[in-house]
mmCIF file of N, CA, C and O in Angstrom:
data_model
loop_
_atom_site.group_PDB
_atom_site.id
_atom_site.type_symbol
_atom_site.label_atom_id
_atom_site.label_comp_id
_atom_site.label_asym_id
_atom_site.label_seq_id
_atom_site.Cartn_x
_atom_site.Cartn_y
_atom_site.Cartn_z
ATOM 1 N N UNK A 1 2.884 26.591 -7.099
ATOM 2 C CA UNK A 1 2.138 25.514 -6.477
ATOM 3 C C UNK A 1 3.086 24.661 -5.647
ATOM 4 O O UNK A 1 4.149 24.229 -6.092
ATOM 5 N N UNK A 2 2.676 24.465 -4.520
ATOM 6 C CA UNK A 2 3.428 23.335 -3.707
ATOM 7 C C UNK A 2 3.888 22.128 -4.091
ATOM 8 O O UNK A 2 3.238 21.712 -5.050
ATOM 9 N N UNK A 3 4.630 21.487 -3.785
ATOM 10 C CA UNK A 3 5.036 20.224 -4.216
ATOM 11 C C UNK A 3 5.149 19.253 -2.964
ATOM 12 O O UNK A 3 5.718 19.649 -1.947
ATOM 13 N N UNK A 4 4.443 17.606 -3.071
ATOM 14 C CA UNK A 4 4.840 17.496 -1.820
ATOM 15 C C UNK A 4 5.023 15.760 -2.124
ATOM 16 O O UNK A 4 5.031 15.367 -3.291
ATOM 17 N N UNK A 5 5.151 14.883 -1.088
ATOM 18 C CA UNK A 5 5.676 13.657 -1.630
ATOM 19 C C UNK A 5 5.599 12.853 -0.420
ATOM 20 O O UNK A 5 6.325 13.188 0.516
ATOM 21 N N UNK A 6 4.801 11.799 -0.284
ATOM 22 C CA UNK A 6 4.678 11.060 0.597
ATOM 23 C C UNK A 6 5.173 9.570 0.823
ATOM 24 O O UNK A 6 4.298 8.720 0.655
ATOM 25 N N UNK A 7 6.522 9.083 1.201
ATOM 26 C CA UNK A 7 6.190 7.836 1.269
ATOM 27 C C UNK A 7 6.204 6.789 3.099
ATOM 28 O O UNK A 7 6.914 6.846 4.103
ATOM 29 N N UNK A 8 5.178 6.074 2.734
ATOM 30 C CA UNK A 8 4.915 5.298 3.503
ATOM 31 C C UNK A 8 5.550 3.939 4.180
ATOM 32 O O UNK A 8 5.713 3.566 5.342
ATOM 33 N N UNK A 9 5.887 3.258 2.596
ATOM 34 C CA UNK A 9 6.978 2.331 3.264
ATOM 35 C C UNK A 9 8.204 2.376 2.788
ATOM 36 O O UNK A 9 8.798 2.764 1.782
ATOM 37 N N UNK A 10 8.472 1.718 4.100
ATOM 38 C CA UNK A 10 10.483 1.422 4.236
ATOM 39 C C UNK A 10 11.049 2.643 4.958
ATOM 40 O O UNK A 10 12.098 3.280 4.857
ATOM 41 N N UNK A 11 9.518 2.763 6.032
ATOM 42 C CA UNK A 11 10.086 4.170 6.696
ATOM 43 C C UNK A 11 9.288 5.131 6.293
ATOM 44 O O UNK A 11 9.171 5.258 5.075
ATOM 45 N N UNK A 12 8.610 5.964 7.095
ATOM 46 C CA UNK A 12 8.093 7.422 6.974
ATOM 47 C C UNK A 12 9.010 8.565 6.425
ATOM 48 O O UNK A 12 10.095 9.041 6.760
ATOM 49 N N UNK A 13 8.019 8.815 5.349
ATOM 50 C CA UNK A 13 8.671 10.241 5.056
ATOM 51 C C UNK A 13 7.814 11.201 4.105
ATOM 52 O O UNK A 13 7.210 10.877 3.083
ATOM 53 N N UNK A 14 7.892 12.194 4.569
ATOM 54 C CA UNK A 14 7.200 13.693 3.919
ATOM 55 C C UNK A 14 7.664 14.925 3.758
ATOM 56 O O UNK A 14 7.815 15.836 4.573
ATOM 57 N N UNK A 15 7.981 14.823 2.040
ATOM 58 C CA UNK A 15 8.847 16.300 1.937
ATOM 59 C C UNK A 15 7.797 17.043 1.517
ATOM 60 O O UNK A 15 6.640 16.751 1.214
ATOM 61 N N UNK A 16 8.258 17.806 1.545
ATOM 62 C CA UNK A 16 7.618 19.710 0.956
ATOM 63 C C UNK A 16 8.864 20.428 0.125
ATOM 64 O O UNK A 16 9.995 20.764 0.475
ATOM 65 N N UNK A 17 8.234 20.501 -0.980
ATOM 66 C CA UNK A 17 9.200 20.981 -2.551
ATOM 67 C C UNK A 17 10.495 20.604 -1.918
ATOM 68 O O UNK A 17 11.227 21.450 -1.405
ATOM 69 N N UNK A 18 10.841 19.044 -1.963
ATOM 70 C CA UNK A 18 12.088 18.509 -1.466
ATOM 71 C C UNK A 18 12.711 18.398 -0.386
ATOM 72 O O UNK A 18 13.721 17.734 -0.151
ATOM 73 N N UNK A 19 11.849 19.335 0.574
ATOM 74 C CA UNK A 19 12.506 18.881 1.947
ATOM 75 C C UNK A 19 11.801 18.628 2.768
ATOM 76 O O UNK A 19 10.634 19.019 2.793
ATOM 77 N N UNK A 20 12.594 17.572 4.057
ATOM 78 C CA UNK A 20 12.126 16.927 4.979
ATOM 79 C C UNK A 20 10.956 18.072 5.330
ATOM 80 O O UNK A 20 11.064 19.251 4.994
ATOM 81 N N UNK A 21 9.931 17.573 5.993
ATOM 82 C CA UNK A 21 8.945 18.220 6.998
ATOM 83 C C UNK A 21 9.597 17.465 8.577
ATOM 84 O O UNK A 21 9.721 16.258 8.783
ATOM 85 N N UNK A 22 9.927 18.559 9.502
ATOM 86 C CA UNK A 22 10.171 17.438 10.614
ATOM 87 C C UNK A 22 9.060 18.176 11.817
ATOM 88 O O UNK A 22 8.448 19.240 11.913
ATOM 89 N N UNK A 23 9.232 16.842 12.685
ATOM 90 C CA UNK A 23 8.043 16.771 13.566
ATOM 91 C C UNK A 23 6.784 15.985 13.682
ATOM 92 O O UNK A 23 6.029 16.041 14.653
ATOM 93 N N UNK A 24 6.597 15.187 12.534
ATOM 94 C CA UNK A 24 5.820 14.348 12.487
ATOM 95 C C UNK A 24 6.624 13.073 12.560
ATOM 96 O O UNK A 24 6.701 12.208 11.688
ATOM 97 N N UNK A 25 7.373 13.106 14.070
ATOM 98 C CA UNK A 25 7.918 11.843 14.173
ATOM 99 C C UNK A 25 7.449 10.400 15.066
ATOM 100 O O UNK A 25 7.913 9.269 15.205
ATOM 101 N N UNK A 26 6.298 11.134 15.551
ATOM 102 C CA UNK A 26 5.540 9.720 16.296
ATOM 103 C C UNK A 26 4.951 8.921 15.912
ATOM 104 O O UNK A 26 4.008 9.365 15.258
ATOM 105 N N UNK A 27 4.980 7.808 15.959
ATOM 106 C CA UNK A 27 3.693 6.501 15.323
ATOM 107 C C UNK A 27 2.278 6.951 15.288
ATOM 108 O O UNK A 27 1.599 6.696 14.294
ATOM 109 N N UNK A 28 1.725 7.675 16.411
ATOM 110 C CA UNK A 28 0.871 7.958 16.210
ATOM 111 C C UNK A 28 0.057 9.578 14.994
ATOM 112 O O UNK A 28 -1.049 9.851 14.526
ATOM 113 N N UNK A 29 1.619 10.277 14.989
ATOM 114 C CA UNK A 29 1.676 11.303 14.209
ATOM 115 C C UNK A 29 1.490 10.905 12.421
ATOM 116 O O UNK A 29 0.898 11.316 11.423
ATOM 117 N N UNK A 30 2.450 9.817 12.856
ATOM 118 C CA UNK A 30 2.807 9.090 11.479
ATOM 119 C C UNK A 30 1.249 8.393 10.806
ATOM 120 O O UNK A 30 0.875 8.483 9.636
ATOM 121 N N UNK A 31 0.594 7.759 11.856
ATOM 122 C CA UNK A 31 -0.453 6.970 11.460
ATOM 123 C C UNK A 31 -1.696 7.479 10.965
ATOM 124 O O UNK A 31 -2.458 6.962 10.147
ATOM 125 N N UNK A 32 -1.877 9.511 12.107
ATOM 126 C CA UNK A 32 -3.003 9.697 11.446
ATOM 127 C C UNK A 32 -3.132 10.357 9.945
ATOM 128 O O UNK A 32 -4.109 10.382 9.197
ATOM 129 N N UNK A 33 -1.757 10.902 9.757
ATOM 130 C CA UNK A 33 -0.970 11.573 8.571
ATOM 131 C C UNK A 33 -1.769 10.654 7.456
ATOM 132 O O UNK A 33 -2.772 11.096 6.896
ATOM 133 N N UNK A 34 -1.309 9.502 7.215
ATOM 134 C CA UNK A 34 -0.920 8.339 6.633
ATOM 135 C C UNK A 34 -3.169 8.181 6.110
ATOM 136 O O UNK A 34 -3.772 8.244 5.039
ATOM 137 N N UNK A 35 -3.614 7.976 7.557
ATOM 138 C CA UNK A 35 -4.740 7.977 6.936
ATOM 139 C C UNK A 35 -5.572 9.139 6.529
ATOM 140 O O UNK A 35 -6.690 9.025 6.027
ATOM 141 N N UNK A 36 -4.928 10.336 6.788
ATOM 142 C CA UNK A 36 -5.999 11.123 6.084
ATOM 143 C C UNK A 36 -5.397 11.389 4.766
ATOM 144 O O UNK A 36 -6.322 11.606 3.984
ATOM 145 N N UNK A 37 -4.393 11.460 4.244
ATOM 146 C CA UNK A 37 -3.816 11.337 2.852
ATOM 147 C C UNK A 37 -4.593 9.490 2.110
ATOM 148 O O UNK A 37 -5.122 9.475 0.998
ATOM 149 N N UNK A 38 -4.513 8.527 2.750
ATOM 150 C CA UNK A 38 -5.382 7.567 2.306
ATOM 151 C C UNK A 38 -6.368 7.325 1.928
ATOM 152 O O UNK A 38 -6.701 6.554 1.028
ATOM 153 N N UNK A 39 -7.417 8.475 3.099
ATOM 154 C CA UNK A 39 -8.681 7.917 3.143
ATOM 155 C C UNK A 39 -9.765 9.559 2.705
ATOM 156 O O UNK A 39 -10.738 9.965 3.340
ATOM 157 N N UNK A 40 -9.262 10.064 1.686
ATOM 158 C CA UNK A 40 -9.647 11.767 1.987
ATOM 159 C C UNK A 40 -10.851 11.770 1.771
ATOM 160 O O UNK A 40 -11.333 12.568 2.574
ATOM 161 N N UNK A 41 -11.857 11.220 0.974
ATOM 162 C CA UNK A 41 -13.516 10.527 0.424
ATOM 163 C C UNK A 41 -13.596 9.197 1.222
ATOM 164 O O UNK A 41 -12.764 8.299 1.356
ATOM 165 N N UNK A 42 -15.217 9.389 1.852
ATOM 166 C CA UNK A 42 -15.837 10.290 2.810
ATOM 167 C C UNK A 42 -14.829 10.721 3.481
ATOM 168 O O UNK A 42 -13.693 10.262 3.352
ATOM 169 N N UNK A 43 -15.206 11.814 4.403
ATOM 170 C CA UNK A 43 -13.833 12.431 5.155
ATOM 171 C C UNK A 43 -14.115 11.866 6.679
ATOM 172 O O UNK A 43 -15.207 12.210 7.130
ATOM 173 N N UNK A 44 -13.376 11.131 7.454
ATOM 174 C CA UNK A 44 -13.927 10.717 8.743
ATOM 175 C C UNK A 44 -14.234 11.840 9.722
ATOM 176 O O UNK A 44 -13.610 12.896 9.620
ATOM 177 N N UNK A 45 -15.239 11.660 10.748
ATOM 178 C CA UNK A 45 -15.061 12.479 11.851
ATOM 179 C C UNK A 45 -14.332 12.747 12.917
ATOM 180 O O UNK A 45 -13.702 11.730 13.209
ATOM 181 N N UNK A 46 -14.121 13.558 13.594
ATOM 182 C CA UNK A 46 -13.348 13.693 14.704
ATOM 183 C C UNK A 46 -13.804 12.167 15.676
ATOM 184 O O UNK A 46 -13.043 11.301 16.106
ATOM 185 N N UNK A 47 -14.886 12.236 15.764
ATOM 186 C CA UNK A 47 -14.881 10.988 16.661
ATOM 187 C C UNK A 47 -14.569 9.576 16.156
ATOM 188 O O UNK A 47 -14.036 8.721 16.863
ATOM 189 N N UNK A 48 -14.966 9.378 14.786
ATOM 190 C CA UNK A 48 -14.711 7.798 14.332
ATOM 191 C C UNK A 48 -13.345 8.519 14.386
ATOM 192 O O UNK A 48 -13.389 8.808 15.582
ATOM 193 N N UNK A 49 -12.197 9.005 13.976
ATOM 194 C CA UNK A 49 -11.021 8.846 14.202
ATOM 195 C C UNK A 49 -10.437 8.769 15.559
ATOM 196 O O UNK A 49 -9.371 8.153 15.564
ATOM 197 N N UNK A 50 -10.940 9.353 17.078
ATOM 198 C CA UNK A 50 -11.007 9.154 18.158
ATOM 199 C C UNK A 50 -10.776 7.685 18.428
ATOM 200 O O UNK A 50 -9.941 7.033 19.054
ATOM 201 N N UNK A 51 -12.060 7.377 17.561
ATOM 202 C CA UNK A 51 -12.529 6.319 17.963
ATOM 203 C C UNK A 51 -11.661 4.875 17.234
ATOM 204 O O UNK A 51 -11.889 3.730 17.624
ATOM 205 N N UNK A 52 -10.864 5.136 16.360
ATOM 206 C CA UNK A 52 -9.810 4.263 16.004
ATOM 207 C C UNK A 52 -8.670 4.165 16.435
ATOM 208 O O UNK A 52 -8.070 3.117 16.675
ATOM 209 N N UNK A 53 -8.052 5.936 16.645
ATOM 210 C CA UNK A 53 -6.909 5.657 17.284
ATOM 211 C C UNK A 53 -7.380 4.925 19.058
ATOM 212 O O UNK A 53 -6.789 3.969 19.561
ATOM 213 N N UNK A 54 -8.037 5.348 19.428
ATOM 214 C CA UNK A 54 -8.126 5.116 20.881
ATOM 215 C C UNK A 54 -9.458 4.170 21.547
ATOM 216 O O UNK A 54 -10.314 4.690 22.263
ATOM 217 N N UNK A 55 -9.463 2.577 21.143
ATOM 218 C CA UNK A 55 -11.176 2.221 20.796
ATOM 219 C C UNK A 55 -11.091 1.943 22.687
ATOM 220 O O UNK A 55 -12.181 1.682 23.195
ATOM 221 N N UNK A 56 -10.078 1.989 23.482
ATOM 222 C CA UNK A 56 -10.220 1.146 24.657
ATOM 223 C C UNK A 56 -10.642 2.859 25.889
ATOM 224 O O UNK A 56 -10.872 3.003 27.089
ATOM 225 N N UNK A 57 -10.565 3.586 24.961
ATOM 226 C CA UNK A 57 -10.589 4.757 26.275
ATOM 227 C C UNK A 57 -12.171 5.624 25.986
ATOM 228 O O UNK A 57 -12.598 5.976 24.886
ATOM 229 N N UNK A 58 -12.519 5.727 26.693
ATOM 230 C CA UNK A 58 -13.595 6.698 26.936
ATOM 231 C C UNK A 58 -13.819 7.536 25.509
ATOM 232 O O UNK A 58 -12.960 7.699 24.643
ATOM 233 N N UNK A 59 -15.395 8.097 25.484
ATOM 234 C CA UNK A 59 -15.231 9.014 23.945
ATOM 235 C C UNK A 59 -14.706 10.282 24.582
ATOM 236 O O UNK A 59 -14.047 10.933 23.771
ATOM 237 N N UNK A 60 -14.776 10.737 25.565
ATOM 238 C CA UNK A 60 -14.495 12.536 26.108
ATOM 239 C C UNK A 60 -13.026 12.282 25.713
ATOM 240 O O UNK A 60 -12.462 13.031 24.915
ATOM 241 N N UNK A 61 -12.391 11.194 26.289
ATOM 242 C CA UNK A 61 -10.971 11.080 26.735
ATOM 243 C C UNK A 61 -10.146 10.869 25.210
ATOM 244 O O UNK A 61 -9.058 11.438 25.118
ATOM 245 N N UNK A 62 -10.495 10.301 24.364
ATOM 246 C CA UNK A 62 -10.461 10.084 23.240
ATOM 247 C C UNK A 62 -10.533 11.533 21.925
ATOM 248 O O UNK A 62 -9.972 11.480 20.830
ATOM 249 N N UNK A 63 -11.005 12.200 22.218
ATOM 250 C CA UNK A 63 -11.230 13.661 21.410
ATOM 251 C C UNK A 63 -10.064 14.379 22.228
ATOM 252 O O UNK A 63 -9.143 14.865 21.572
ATOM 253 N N UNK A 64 -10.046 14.465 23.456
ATOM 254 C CA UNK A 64 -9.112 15.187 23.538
ATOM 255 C C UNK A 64 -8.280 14.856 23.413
ATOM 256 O O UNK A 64 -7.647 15.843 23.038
ATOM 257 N N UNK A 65 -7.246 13.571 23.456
ATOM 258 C CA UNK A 65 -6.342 12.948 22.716
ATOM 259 C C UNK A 65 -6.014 12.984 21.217
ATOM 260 O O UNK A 65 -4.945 12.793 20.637
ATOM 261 N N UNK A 66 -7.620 13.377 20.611
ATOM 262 C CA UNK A 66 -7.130 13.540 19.192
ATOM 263 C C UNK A 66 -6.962 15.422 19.130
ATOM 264 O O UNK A 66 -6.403 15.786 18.095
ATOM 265 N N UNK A 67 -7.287 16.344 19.894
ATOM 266 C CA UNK A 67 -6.976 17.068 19.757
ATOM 267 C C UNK A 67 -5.564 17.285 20.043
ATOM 268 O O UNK A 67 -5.090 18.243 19.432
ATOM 269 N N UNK A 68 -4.903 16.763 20.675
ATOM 270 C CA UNK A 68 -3.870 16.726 21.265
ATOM 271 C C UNK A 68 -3.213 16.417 19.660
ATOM 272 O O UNK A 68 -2.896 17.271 18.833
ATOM 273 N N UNK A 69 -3.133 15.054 19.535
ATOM 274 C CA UNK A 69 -2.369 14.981 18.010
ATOM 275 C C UNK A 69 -2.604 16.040 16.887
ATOM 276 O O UNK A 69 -1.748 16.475 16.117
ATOM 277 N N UNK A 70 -3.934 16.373 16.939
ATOM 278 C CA UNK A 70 -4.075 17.491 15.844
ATOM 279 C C UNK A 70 -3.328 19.013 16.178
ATOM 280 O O UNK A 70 -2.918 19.673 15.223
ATOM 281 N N UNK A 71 -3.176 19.529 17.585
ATOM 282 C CA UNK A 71 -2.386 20.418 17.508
ATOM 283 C C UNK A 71 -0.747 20.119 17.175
ATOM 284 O O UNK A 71 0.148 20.823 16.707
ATOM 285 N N UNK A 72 -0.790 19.174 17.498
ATOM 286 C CA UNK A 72 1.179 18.290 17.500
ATOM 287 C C UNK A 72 1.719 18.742 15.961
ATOM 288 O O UNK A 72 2.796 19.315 15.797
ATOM 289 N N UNK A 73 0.706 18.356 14.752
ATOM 290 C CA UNK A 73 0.504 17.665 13.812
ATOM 291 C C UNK A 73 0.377 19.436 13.186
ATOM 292 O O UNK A 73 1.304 19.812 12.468
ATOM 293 N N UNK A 74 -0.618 20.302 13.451
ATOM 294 C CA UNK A 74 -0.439 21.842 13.163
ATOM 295 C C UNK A 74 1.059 22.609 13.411
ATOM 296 O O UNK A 74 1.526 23.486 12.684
ATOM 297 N N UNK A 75 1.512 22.199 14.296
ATOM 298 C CA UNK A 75 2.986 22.935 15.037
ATOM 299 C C UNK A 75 3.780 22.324 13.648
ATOM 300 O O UNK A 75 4.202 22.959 12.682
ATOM 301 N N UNK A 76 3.819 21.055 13.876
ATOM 302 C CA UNK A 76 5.102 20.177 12.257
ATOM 303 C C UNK A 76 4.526 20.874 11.184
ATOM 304 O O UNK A 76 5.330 21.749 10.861
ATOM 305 N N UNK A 77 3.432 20.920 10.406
ATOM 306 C CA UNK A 77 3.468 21.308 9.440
ATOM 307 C C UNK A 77 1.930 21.799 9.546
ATOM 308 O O UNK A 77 0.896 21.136 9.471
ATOM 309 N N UNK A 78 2.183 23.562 9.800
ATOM 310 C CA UNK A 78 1.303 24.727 9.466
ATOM 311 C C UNK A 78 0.454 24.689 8.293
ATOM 312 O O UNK A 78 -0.552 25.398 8.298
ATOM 313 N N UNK A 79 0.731 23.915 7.225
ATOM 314 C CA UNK A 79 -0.211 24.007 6.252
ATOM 315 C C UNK A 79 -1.340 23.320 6.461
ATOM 316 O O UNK A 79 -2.430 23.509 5.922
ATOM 317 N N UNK A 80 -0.945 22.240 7.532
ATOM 318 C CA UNK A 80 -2.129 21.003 7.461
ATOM 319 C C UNK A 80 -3.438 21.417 7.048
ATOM 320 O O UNK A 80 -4.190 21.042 6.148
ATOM 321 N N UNK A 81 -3.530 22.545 8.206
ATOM 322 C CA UNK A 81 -5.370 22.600 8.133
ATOM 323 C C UNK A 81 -5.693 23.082 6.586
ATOM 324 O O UNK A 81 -6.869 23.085 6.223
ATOM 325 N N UNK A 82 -4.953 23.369 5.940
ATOM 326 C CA UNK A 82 -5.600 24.283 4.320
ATOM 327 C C UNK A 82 -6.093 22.242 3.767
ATOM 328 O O UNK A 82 -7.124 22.114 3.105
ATOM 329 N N UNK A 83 -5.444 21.209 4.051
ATOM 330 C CA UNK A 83 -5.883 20.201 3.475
ATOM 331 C C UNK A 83 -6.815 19.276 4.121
ATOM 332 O O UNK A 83 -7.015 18.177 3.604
ATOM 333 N N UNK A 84 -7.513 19.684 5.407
ATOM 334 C CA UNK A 84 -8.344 19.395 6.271
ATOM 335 C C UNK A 84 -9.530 20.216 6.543
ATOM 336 O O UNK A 84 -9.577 21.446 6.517
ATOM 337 N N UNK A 85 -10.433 19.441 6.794
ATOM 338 C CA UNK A 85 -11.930 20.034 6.606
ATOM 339 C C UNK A 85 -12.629 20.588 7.982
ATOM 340 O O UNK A 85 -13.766 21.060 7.949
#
């Protein structure tokens, strides 16, 4: 079984059975990480999360921006989607 370890403050960080995961080094990488380990019940949608990271831009413009982080976020760590719906 995997092992994994998240902490949030005093600095980002996320190992996997002890070691760094790297690539999830952007604020915004960091932030959506942060809330879907936070918030896993109800599970948000693609758009209310769109729609948080990005409330000042368009909804089209906004999804694809979150697709954008969600592929970023697949490349750092391949497992993601097994913990995403």
């Amino acid at each position: 079984m995997a092992s994994y370890q998240v902490f949030l403050l005093g600095g980002f960080q996320f190992l996997h059975q002890g070691m760094p995961v790297k690539g999830i080094d952007s604020s915004r990488l960091q932030s959506l990480f942060a809330l879907l380990v936070l918030h896993p019940q109800p599970p948000l949608s693609k758009q209310q999360i769109a729609a948080l990271f990005w409330p000042d831009t368009d909804e089209q413009q906004a999804r694809a921006n979150l697709r954008g982080l969600l592929f970023r976020m697949q490349r750092a760590w391949p497992e993601f989607r097994e913990f995403v719906a």
